[in-house]
Short mmCIF file of C-alpha atoms in Angstrom, two decimals:
data_model
loop_
_atom_site.label_atom_id
_atom_site.label_comp_id
_atom_site.label_asym_id
_atom_site.label_seq_id
_atom_site.Cartn_x
_atom_site.Cartn_y
_atom_site.Cartn_z
CA MET A 770 0.02 -0.02 0.05
CA TYR A 771 2.87 2.27 0.77
CA GLU A 772 6.07 3.07 -1.16
CA GLY A 773 8.81 0.27 -0.71
CA VAL A 774 10.81 1.51 2.29
CA VAL A 775 7.93 2.90 4.20
CA GLN A 776 6.12 -0.39 3.93
CA ASP A 777 9.38 -2.17 4.93
CA LEU A 778 9.52 -0.15 8.16
CA ILE A 779 6.00 -0.71 8.92
CA ASP A 780 6.29 -4.50 8.45
CA GLU A 781 9.53 -4.66 10.70
CA LEU A 782 7.63 -2.51 13.37
CA GLY A 783 4.74 -4.71 13.18
CA ARG A 784 6.71 -7.75 14.25
CA LEU A 785 7.28 -6.18 17.68
CA PRO A 786 5.21 -7.35 20.53
CA GLY A 787 2.18 -5.27 21.31
CA VAL A 788 2.62 -3.40 17.94
CA GLY A 789 -0.31 -3.94 15.73
CA PRO A 790 -0.70 -2.70 12.04
CA LYS A 791 -2.20 0.67 13.14
CA SER A 792 0.47 1.45 15.73
CA ALA A 793 3.28 0.30 13.26
CA GLN A 794 1.89 2.77 10.76
CA ARG A 795 1.58 5.59 13.32
CA ILE A 796 5.15 4.97 14.44
CA ALA A 797 6.43 4.87 10.87
CA PHE A 798 4.94 8.24 10.05
CA HIS A 799 6.26 9.58 13.35
CA ILE A 800 9.63 8.43 12.14
CA LEU A 801 9.13 9.88 8.68
CA GLN A 802 8.64 13.38 10.25
CA ALA A 803 11.17 12.93 13.25
CA ASP A 804 14.58 14.45 13.48
CA PRO A 805 17.16 12.29 11.57
CA THR A 806 19.57 12.15 14.55
CA ASP A 807 16.77 10.85 16.95
CA VAL A 808 16.17 8.08 14.45
CA ARG A 809 19.73 7.18 14.19
CA ARG A 810 19.90 7.01 17.85
CA LEU A 811 17.16 4.63 18.07
CA ALA A 812 18.54 2.53 15.34
CA HIS A 813 21.98 2.65 17.14
CA ALA A 814 20.34 1.70 20.49
CA LEU A 815 18.90 -1.45 18.65
CA THR A 816 22.18 -2.64 17.27
CA GLU A 817 24.14 -1.77 20.53
CA VAL A 818 21.89 -3.85 22.68
CA LYS A 819 22.48 -6.84 20.40
CA GLU A 820 26.14 -6.39 20.43
CA LYS A 821 26.76 -5.44 24.00
CA VAL A 822 24.30 -7.27 26.13
CA ARG A 823 25.01 -10.60 27.32
CA PHE A 824 23.88 -12.70 30.17
CA CYS A 825 25.41 -12.82 33.53
CA THR A 826 27.39 -16.19 33.84
CA VAL A 827 26.39 -16.62 37.56
CA CYS A 828 22.58 -15.80 37.70
CA GLY A 829 21.53 -15.40 34.03
CA ASN A 830 20.42 -11.79 34.35
CA VAL A 831 21.14 -9.35 31.46
CA SER A 832 24.44 -7.73 31.80
CA GLU A 833 27.07 -5.88 29.84
CA ALA A 834 29.96 -7.65 31.64
CA ASP A 835 30.53 -11.25 32.64
CA LEU A 836 28.95 -10.48 35.89
CA CYS A 837 25.64 -8.54 36.33
CA ARG A 838 25.61 -5.64 38.70
CA VAL A 839 23.91 -7.48 41.42
CA CYS A 840 26.27 -10.43 41.31
CA GLN A 841 29.32 -7.82 41.24
CA ASP A 842 27.97 -6.07 44.25
CA ALA A 843 29.80 -7.30 47.48
CA ARG A 844 27.10 -5.94 49.63
CA ARG A 845 24.49 -8.16 48.47
CA ASP A 846 23.72 -11.14 50.80
CA PRO A 847 25.18 -14.32 49.06
CA SER A 848 23.20 -16.55 51.58
CA LEU A 849 19.84 -15.67 49.77
CA ILE A 850 18.85 -16.39 46.38
CA CYS A 851 15.64 -15.11 44.70
CA VAL A 852 14.62 -17.43 41.74
CA VAL A 853 12.71 -15.53 38.95
CA GLU A 854 11.63 -16.56 35.45
CA GLU A 855 12.91 -13.72 33.31
CA PRO A 856 15.44 -10.75 33.68
CA LYS A 857 12.49 -8.34 33.79
CA ASP A 858 11.47 -9.92 37.17
CA VAL A 859 14.71 -8.98 38.44
CA VAL A 860 13.89 -5.37 37.72
CA ALA A 861 10.43 -5.82 39.25
CA VAL A 862 12.02 -7.27 42.50
CA GLU A 863 14.65 -4.53 42.64
CA ARG A 864 12.13 -1.84 42.43
CA THR A 865 10.46 -2.91 45.65
CA ARG A 866 14.01 -2.26 47.55
CA GLU A 867 12.86 -5.05 49.91
CA PHE A 868 15.45 -7.79 48.62
CA ARG A 869 19.14 -7.51 49.50
CA GLY A 870 20.08 -10.84 48.36
CA ARG A 871 21.09 -12.41 44.92
CA TYR A 872 19.15 -13.69 41.87
CA HIS A 873 18.81 -16.72 39.83
CA VAL A 874 17.02 -16.14 36.41
CA LEU A 875 15.73 -19.47 35.12
CA GLY A 876 14.87 -18.41 31.61
CA GLY A 877 11.26 -19.22 31.64
CA ALA A 878 8.79 -21.77 33.48
CA ILE A 879 7.90 -25.24 32.99
CA SER A 880 5.19 -25.38 30.34
CA PRO A 881 4.39 -28.80 28.81
CA ILE A 882 2.06 -27.11 26.28
CA GLU A 883 4.99 -24.93 25.06
CA GLY A 884 7.29 -27.70 25.36
CA VAL A 885 9.49 -26.31 28.08
CA GLY A 886 10.79 -28.95 30.41
CA PRO A 887 13.11 -28.48 33.43
CA ASP A 888 16.05 -29.21 31.23
CA ASP A 889 15.42 -25.95 29.17
CA LEU A 890 15.63 -23.80 32.28
CA ARG A 891 18.83 -23.03 34.24
CA ILE A 892 18.04 -25.39 36.90
CA ARG A 893 21.36 -27.13 36.57
CA GLU A 894 23.19 -23.84 37.19
CA LEU A 895 21.19 -23.22 40.21
CA MET A 896 22.12 -26.58 41.66
CA GLN A 897 25.83 -25.75 41.16
CA ARG A 898 25.43 -22.37 42.94
CA LEU A 899 23.94 -24.27 45.99
CA ALA A 900 26.72 -26.78 45.99
CA ASP A 901 29.09 -24.89 48.41
CA GLY A 902 26.85 -24.38 51.09
CA THR A 903 26.87 -20.54 51.16
CA VAL A 904 23.06 -20.19 50.26
CA THR A 905 20.73 -20.82 53.07
CA GLU A 906 17.36 -19.50 51.83
CA LEU A 907 15.93 -19.87 48.37
CA ILE A 908 12.75 -17.47 47.60
CA LEU A 909 10.83 -19.03 44.64
CA ALA A 910 9.50 -15.71 42.93
CA THR A 911 8.14 -17.50 39.75
CA ASP A 912 4.88 -16.02 38.57
CA PRO A 913 1.71 -16.87 40.42
CA ASN A 914 0.18 -18.63 37.39
CA LEU A 915 -0.04 -22.18 36.34
CA GLU A 916 3.52 -22.52 34.87
CA GLY A 917 5.03 -20.57 37.57
CA GLU A 918 3.46 -22.59 40.36
CA ALA A 919 4.44 -25.86 38.59
CA THR A 920 7.94 -24.60 38.40
CA ALA A 921 8.15 -23.58 42.11
CA THR A 922 6.74 -27.01 43.05
CA TYR A 923 9.20 -28.86 40.90
CA LEU A 924 12.12 -26.90 42.52
CA ALA A 925 10.82 -27.33 46.03
CA ARG A 926 10.68 -30.96 45.64
CA LEU A 927 14.28 -31.07 43.94
CA LEU A 928 15.72 -28.88 46.79
CA LYS A 929 13.98 -30.59 49.72
CA PRO A 930 16.89 -33.13 50.30
CA MET A 931 19.30 -30.19 50.57
CA GLY A 932 17.80 -29.00 53.68
CA LEU A 933 17.57 -25.58 52.56
CA LYS A 934 14.95 -22.98 53.63
CA VAL A 935 12.71 -22.74 50.51
CA THR A 936 10.02 -20.10 50.60
CA ARG A 937 7.39 -18.83 48.05
CA LEU A 938 6.13 -15.24 47.56
CA ALA A 939 2.85 -14.57 49.22
CA SER A 940 -0.37 -14.66 47.16
CA GLY A 941 -3.24 -12.49 48.07
CA LEU A 942 -5.10 -9.36 47.43
CA PRO A 943 -3.19 -6.62 45.52
CA VAL A 944 -2.64 -3.55 47.48
CA GLY A 945 -5.00 -0.90 46.50
CA GLY A 946 -7.31 -3.41 45.01
CA ASP A 947 -10.80 -4.05 45.59
CA LEU A 948 -12.15 -7.13 47.33
CA GLU A 949 -15.28 -7.22 45.23
CA TYR A 950 -13.29 -7.57 42.01
CA ALA A 951 -10.76 -10.04 43.27
CA ASP A 952 -11.13 -13.48 41.51
CA GLU A 953 -12.02 -16.40 43.72
CA VAL A 954 -8.69 -18.03 43.45
CA THR A 955 -6.83 -14.92 44.65
CA LEU A 956 -9.40 -14.38 47.40
CA GLY A 957 -9.10 -17.98 48.54
CA ARG A 958 -5.40 -17.53 48.74
CA ALA A 959 -5.87 -14.17 50.63
CA PHE A 960 -7.82 -16.42 53.22
CA GLU A 961 -5.36 -19.36 53.38
CA GLY A 962 -2.55 -16.78 54.05
CA ARG A 963 -4.43 -14.62 56.54
CA ARG A 964 -2.15 -13.10 59.21
CA LEU A 965 -2.69 -12.40 62.74
CA LEU A 966 -2.94 -8.72 63.50
CA ASP A 967 -0.84 -7.98 66.59
CA VAL A 968 -2.42 -4.76 67.89
CA MET B 928 17.22 0.58 36.64
CA TYR B 929 18.75 -1.53 33.73
CA GLU B 930 22.22 -1.95 32.57
CA GLY B 931 23.32 1.12 30.40
CA VAL B 932 22.44 -0.05 26.80
CA VAL B 933 19.13 -1.76 27.82
CA GLN B 934 18.03 1.34 29.63
CA ASP B 935 19.20 3.46 26.44
CA LEU B 936 16.97 1.32 24.20
CA ILE B 937 13.92 1.49 26.51
CA ASP B 938 14.27 5.27 26.62
CA GLU B 939 14.63 5.50 22.92
CA LEU B 940 11.52 3.15 22.42
CA GLY B 941 9.62 5.10 24.95
CA ARG B 942 9.69 8.16 22.80
CA LEU B 943 7.79 6.60 20.16
CA PRO B 944 4.09 7.48 19.77
CA GLY B 945 1.76 5.07 21.63
CA VAL B 946 4.74 3.27 23.45
CA GLY B 947 4.53 3.63 27.23
CA PRO B 948 7.27 2.61 29.67
CA LYS B 949 5.71 -0.96 29.96
CA SER B 950 5.58 -1.51 26.28
CA ALA B 951 9.00 -0.15 25.65
CA GLN B 952 10.51 -2.58 28.41
CA ARG B 953 8.57 -5.38 26.74
CA ILE B 954 9.94 -4.63 23.35
CA ALA B 955 13.41 -4.07 24.61
CA PHE B 956 13.34 -7.56 26.13
CA HIS B 957 12.02 -9.08 22.85
CA ILE B 958 14.86 -7.46 21.04
CA LEU B 959 17.39 -8.74 23.61
CA GLN B 960 16.01 -12.29 22.76
CA ALA B 961 15.36 -11.81 19.10
CA ASP B 962 17.50 -13.11 16.32
CA PRO B 963 20.31 -10.50 15.57
CA THR B 964 19.55 -10.42 11.79
CA ASP B 965 16.04 -9.47 12.55
CA VAL B 966 17.06 -6.57 14.74
CA ARG B 967 19.70 -5.43 12.17
CA ARG B 968 16.97 -5.42 9.58
CA LEU B 969 14.60 -3.19 11.84
CA ALA B 970 17.56 -0.71 12.49
CA HIS B 971 18.21 -0.75 8.69
CA ALA B 972 14.52 -0.06 7.90
CA LEU B 973 14.59 2.87 10.29
CA THR B 974 17.78 4.45 8.76
CA GLU B 975 16.68 3.51 5.12
CA VAL B 976 13.40 5.50 5.59
CA LYS B 977 15.14 8.59 6.64
CA GLU B 978 17.57 8.49 3.82
CA LYS B 979 15.27 7.48 1.00
CA VAL B 980 11.80 8.98 1.64
CA ARG B 981 11.20 12.39 0.50
CA PHE B 982 7.69 14.06 -0.21
CA CYS B 983 6.19 14.16 -3.76
CA THR B 984 7.01 17.75 -5.38
CA VAL B 985 3.40 17.92 -6.74
CA CYS B 986 1.09 16.53 -3.97
CA GLY B 987 3.18 16.31 -0.90
CA ASN B 988 2.56 12.64 -0.36
CA VAL B 989 5.52 10.36 0.75
CA SER B 990 7.58 9.20 -2.09
CA GLU B 991 10.97 7.62 -2.87
CA ALA B 992 11.08 9.72 -6.25
CA ASP B 993 10.39 13.19 -7.16
CA LEU B 994 6.76 12.16 -7.99
CA CYS B 995 4.75 9.79 -5.81
CA ARG B 996 3.00 6.73 -7.39
CA VAL B 997 -0.15 8.40 -7.78
CA CYS B 998 1.26 11.62 -9.36
CA GLN B 999 3.20 9.18 -11.74
CA ASP B 1000 0.18 7.15 -12.88
CA ALA B 1001 -1.13 8.61 -16.10
CA ARG B 1002 -4.36 6.67 -15.71
CA ARG B 1003 -5.42 8.72 -12.68
CA ASP B 1004 -7.84 11.55 -13.37
CA PRO B 1005 -6.09 14.75 -13.24
CA SER B 1006 -9.33 16.87 -13.31
CA LEU B 1007 -10.07 15.39 -9.67
CA ILE B 1008 -8.12 16.33 -6.55
CA CYS B 1009 -8.82 14.92 -2.98
CA VAL B 1010 -7.22 17.24 -0.32
CA VAL B 1011 -6.19 15.31 2.81
CA GLU B 1012 -4.18 16.36 5.97
CA GLU B 1013 -1.62 13.84 6.17
CA PRO B 1014 0.08 11.11 3.98
CA LYS B 1015 -1.70 8.32 6.02
CA ASP B 1016 -4.87 9.89 4.92
CA VAL B 1017 -3.91 9.14 1.09
CA VAL B 1018 -3.63 5.38 2.11
CA ALA B 1019 -6.85 5.24 3.90
CA VAL B 1020 -8.60 6.64 0.81
CA GLU B 1021 -6.55 4.44 -1.56
CA ARG B 1022 -7.79 1.58 0.40
CA THR B 1023 -11.43 2.19 -0.46
CA ARG B 1024 -10.74 1.87 -4.12
CA GLU B 1025 -13.32 4.38 -4.78
CA PHE B 1026 -11.34 7.26 -5.88
CA ARG B 1027 -9.51 7.44 -9.21
CA GLY B 1028 -8.30 11.05 -9.12
CA ARG B 1029 -5.14 12.62 -7.58
CA TYR B 1030 -4.28 14.05 -4.18
CA HIS B 1031 -2.99 17.08 -2.40
CA VAL B 1032 -1.58 16.53 1.02
CA LEU B 1033 -1.81 19.88 3.18
CA GLY B 1034 0.52 18.67 5.88
CA GLY B 1035 -1.81 19.25 8.82
CA ALA B 1036 -4.92 21.34 9.56
CA ILE B 1037 -5.60 24.78 10.67
CA SER B 1038 -5.26 24.80 14.42
CA PRO B 1039 -4.98 28.19 16.40
CA ILE B 1040 -4.22 26.31 19.60
CA GLU B 1041 -1.27 24.45 18.15
CA GLY B 1042 -0.28 27.72 16.10
CA VAL B 1043 -0.87 26.19 12.78
CA GLY B 1044 -2.21 28.91 10.25
CA PRO B 1045 -3.04 28.54 6.66
CA ASP B 1046 0.54 29.64 5.75
CA ASP B 1047 1.93 26.56 7.53
CA LEU B 1048 -0.10 24.41 5.08
CA ARG B 1049 0.51 23.47 1.59
CA ILE B 1050 -2.31 25.87 0.31
CA ARG B 1051 0.00 27.93 -1.90
CA GLU B 1052 1.03 24.66 -3.70
CA LEU B 1053 -2.50 23.70 -4.06
CA MET B 1054 -3.44 27.10 -5.71
CA GLN B 1055 -0.72 26.69 -8.12
CA ARG B 1056 -1.94 23.22 -9.18
CA LEU B 1057 -5.39 24.80 -9.78
CA ALA B 1058 -3.87 27.59 -12.05
CA ASP B 1059 -3.97 25.89 -15.37
CA GLY B 1060 -7.67 24.84 -15.29
CA THR B 1061 -7.16 21.25 -15.50
CA VAL B 1062 -8.85 20.54 -12.17
CA THR B 1063 -12.64 20.77 -12.12
CA GLU B 1064 -13.36 19.16 -8.64
CA LEU B 1065 -11.79 19.46 -5.23
CA ILE B 1066 -12.95 16.95 -2.70
CA LEU B 1067 -12.20 18.24 0.78
CA ALA B 1068 -11.24 15.19 2.77
CA THR B 1069 -9.76 16.74 5.93
CA ASP B 1070 -10.79 15.16 9.33
CA PRO B 1071 -14.24 15.49 10.52
CA ASN B 1072 -13.09 17.31 13.69
CA LEU B 1073 -12.82 21.04 14.66
CA GLU B 1074 -9.57 21.68 12.95
CA GLY B 1075 -10.47 19.63 9.92
CA GLU B 1076 -13.73 21.48 9.57
CA ALA B 1077 -12.07 24.88 9.82
CA THR B 1078 -9.50 23.95 7.21
CA ALA B 1079 -12.24 22.85 4.86
CA THR B 1080 -14.56 25.95 5.39
CA TYR B 1081 -11.21 28.20 4.90
CA LEU B 1082 -10.51 26.29 1.70
CA ALA B 1083 -13.88 26.37 0.46
CA ARG B 1084 -14.08 30.22 0.77
CA LEU B 1085 -10.78 30.67 -0.60
CA LEU B 1086 -11.77 28.62 -3.88
CA LYS B 1087 -15.15 29.93 -4.29
CA PRO B 1088 -14.10 32.75 -6.76
CA MET B 1089 -12.40 30.11 -9.08
CA GLY B 1090 -15.81 28.50 -9.95
CA LEU B 1091 -14.67 24.87 -9.11
CA LYS B 1092 -16.88 22.17 -7.86
CA VAL B 1093 -15.87 21.72 -4.26
CA THR B 1094 -17.21 18.99 -2.20
CA ARG B 1095 -16.82 17.66 1.40
CA LEU B 1096 -16.95 13.97 2.53
CA ALA B 1097 -20.28 12.84 4.01
CA SER B 1098 -20.60 12.72 7.87
CA GLY B 1099 -23.07 10.28 9.20
CA LEU B 1100 -23.21 6.87 11.01
CA PRO B 1101 -20.20 4.61 10.62
CA VAL B 1102 -21.17 1.37 8.60
CA GLY B 1103 -21.63 -1.48 11.00
CA GLY B 1104 -21.99 1.00 13.87
CA ASP B 1105 -24.75 1.20 16.31
CA LEU B 1106 -27.31 4.02 16.31
CA GLU B 1107 -27.63 3.93 20.10
CA TYR B 1108 -23.95 4.45 20.60
CA ALA B 1109 -23.46 7.23 17.96
CA ASP B 1110 -22.71 10.83 19.69
CA GLU B 1111 -25.32 13.43 19.12
CA VAL B 1112 -23.28 15.46 16.62
CA THR B 1113 -22.59 12.52 14.29
CA LEU B 1114 -26.38 11.44 14.72
CA GLY B 1115 -27.41 14.95 13.84
CA ARG B 1116 -25.06 14.95 10.86
CA ALA B 1117 -26.67 11.65 9.64
CA PHE B 1118 -30.19 13.33 9.75
CA GLU B 1119 -29.03 16.35 7.89
CA GLY B 1120 -27.48 14.22 5.14
CA ARG B 1121 -30.28 11.68 4.89
CA ARG B 1122 -30.86 10.20 1.40
CA LEU B 1123 -33.94 9.37 -0.56
CA LEU B 1124 -34.33 5.67 -0.98
CA ASP B 1125 -35.26 4.99 -4.52
CA VAL B 1126 -37.04 1.65 -4.20
#
């Protein structure tokens, strides 16, 4: 419908997650009218990220060096590991400023439907990190959905013989949420996990 | 929050229209995991579009040559011009396959709030195209909003002394829409523009 290179750009943009044909068109026309240096900066950022970003050899988080910033930081508690599915989960946990331990990024969750089994995740690397006995607690922070729960259960069973403290993030009502709109599973979990108020 | 180049990419993506911080992060992580050749192709498409795409010297539509595809096409009726605000409006009209004339892209609409006056639009170029008398009808297809209507009215007044046939696209209920959900202005226009059914 468009002239060659404009259509090429719309096609390439349309391949990005969450960018439909209409948004791709809108972004393409924005780029047509944008300052050339801005566009060059975006193109450069895209190629830079592919050239420079690797994955941390210890925890699997994104990193520009062999070790990511968390693994490099000597102030982070080495006895505590938070296990997450993806690098973006690390960012989500970091944002809470609640956690001062280290991470382990699995690279996904067990999902028979998508053909992802335990061997496709960085579980062997996790076991290696636990071998020297430094780690005493493992927090399983996989997503609170079917795949995340299955992965947490699998890991908990696998780790049981090692005598570690293995915990799972609490499920319950989201803060600022509305009880009326909570789904029954979440509300059920909130009842299960109810806490005594010490007043 | 992220390592340098990842954050750079998220920042650059976040500047695009309709891409919020969450989408920017999602796209950035997609790119981290994508095939390097795909990413290089996207970066290339971005720079190509800035290098190759110009604007048609006659109608102002996007083009890789001096003349756009419509202006180059001898089969398009030169006596009929459809006036639109933006190049993407050309694509929208082309998609209907109803129009076999030529286009004139104004490059926007009159908007005192945004400081866009008649001199900022390609109105002088339009008048030049009308000078030789080839054009007999002008269809004003600016957007059916305040700015588009103001622009259409301005043009209609400007063109009146030239004795051309000047028309405006019909306003009314969208096809497949629901009368109940139509706003009162649209519904009012649909009454105004009602047509006799010849059955």
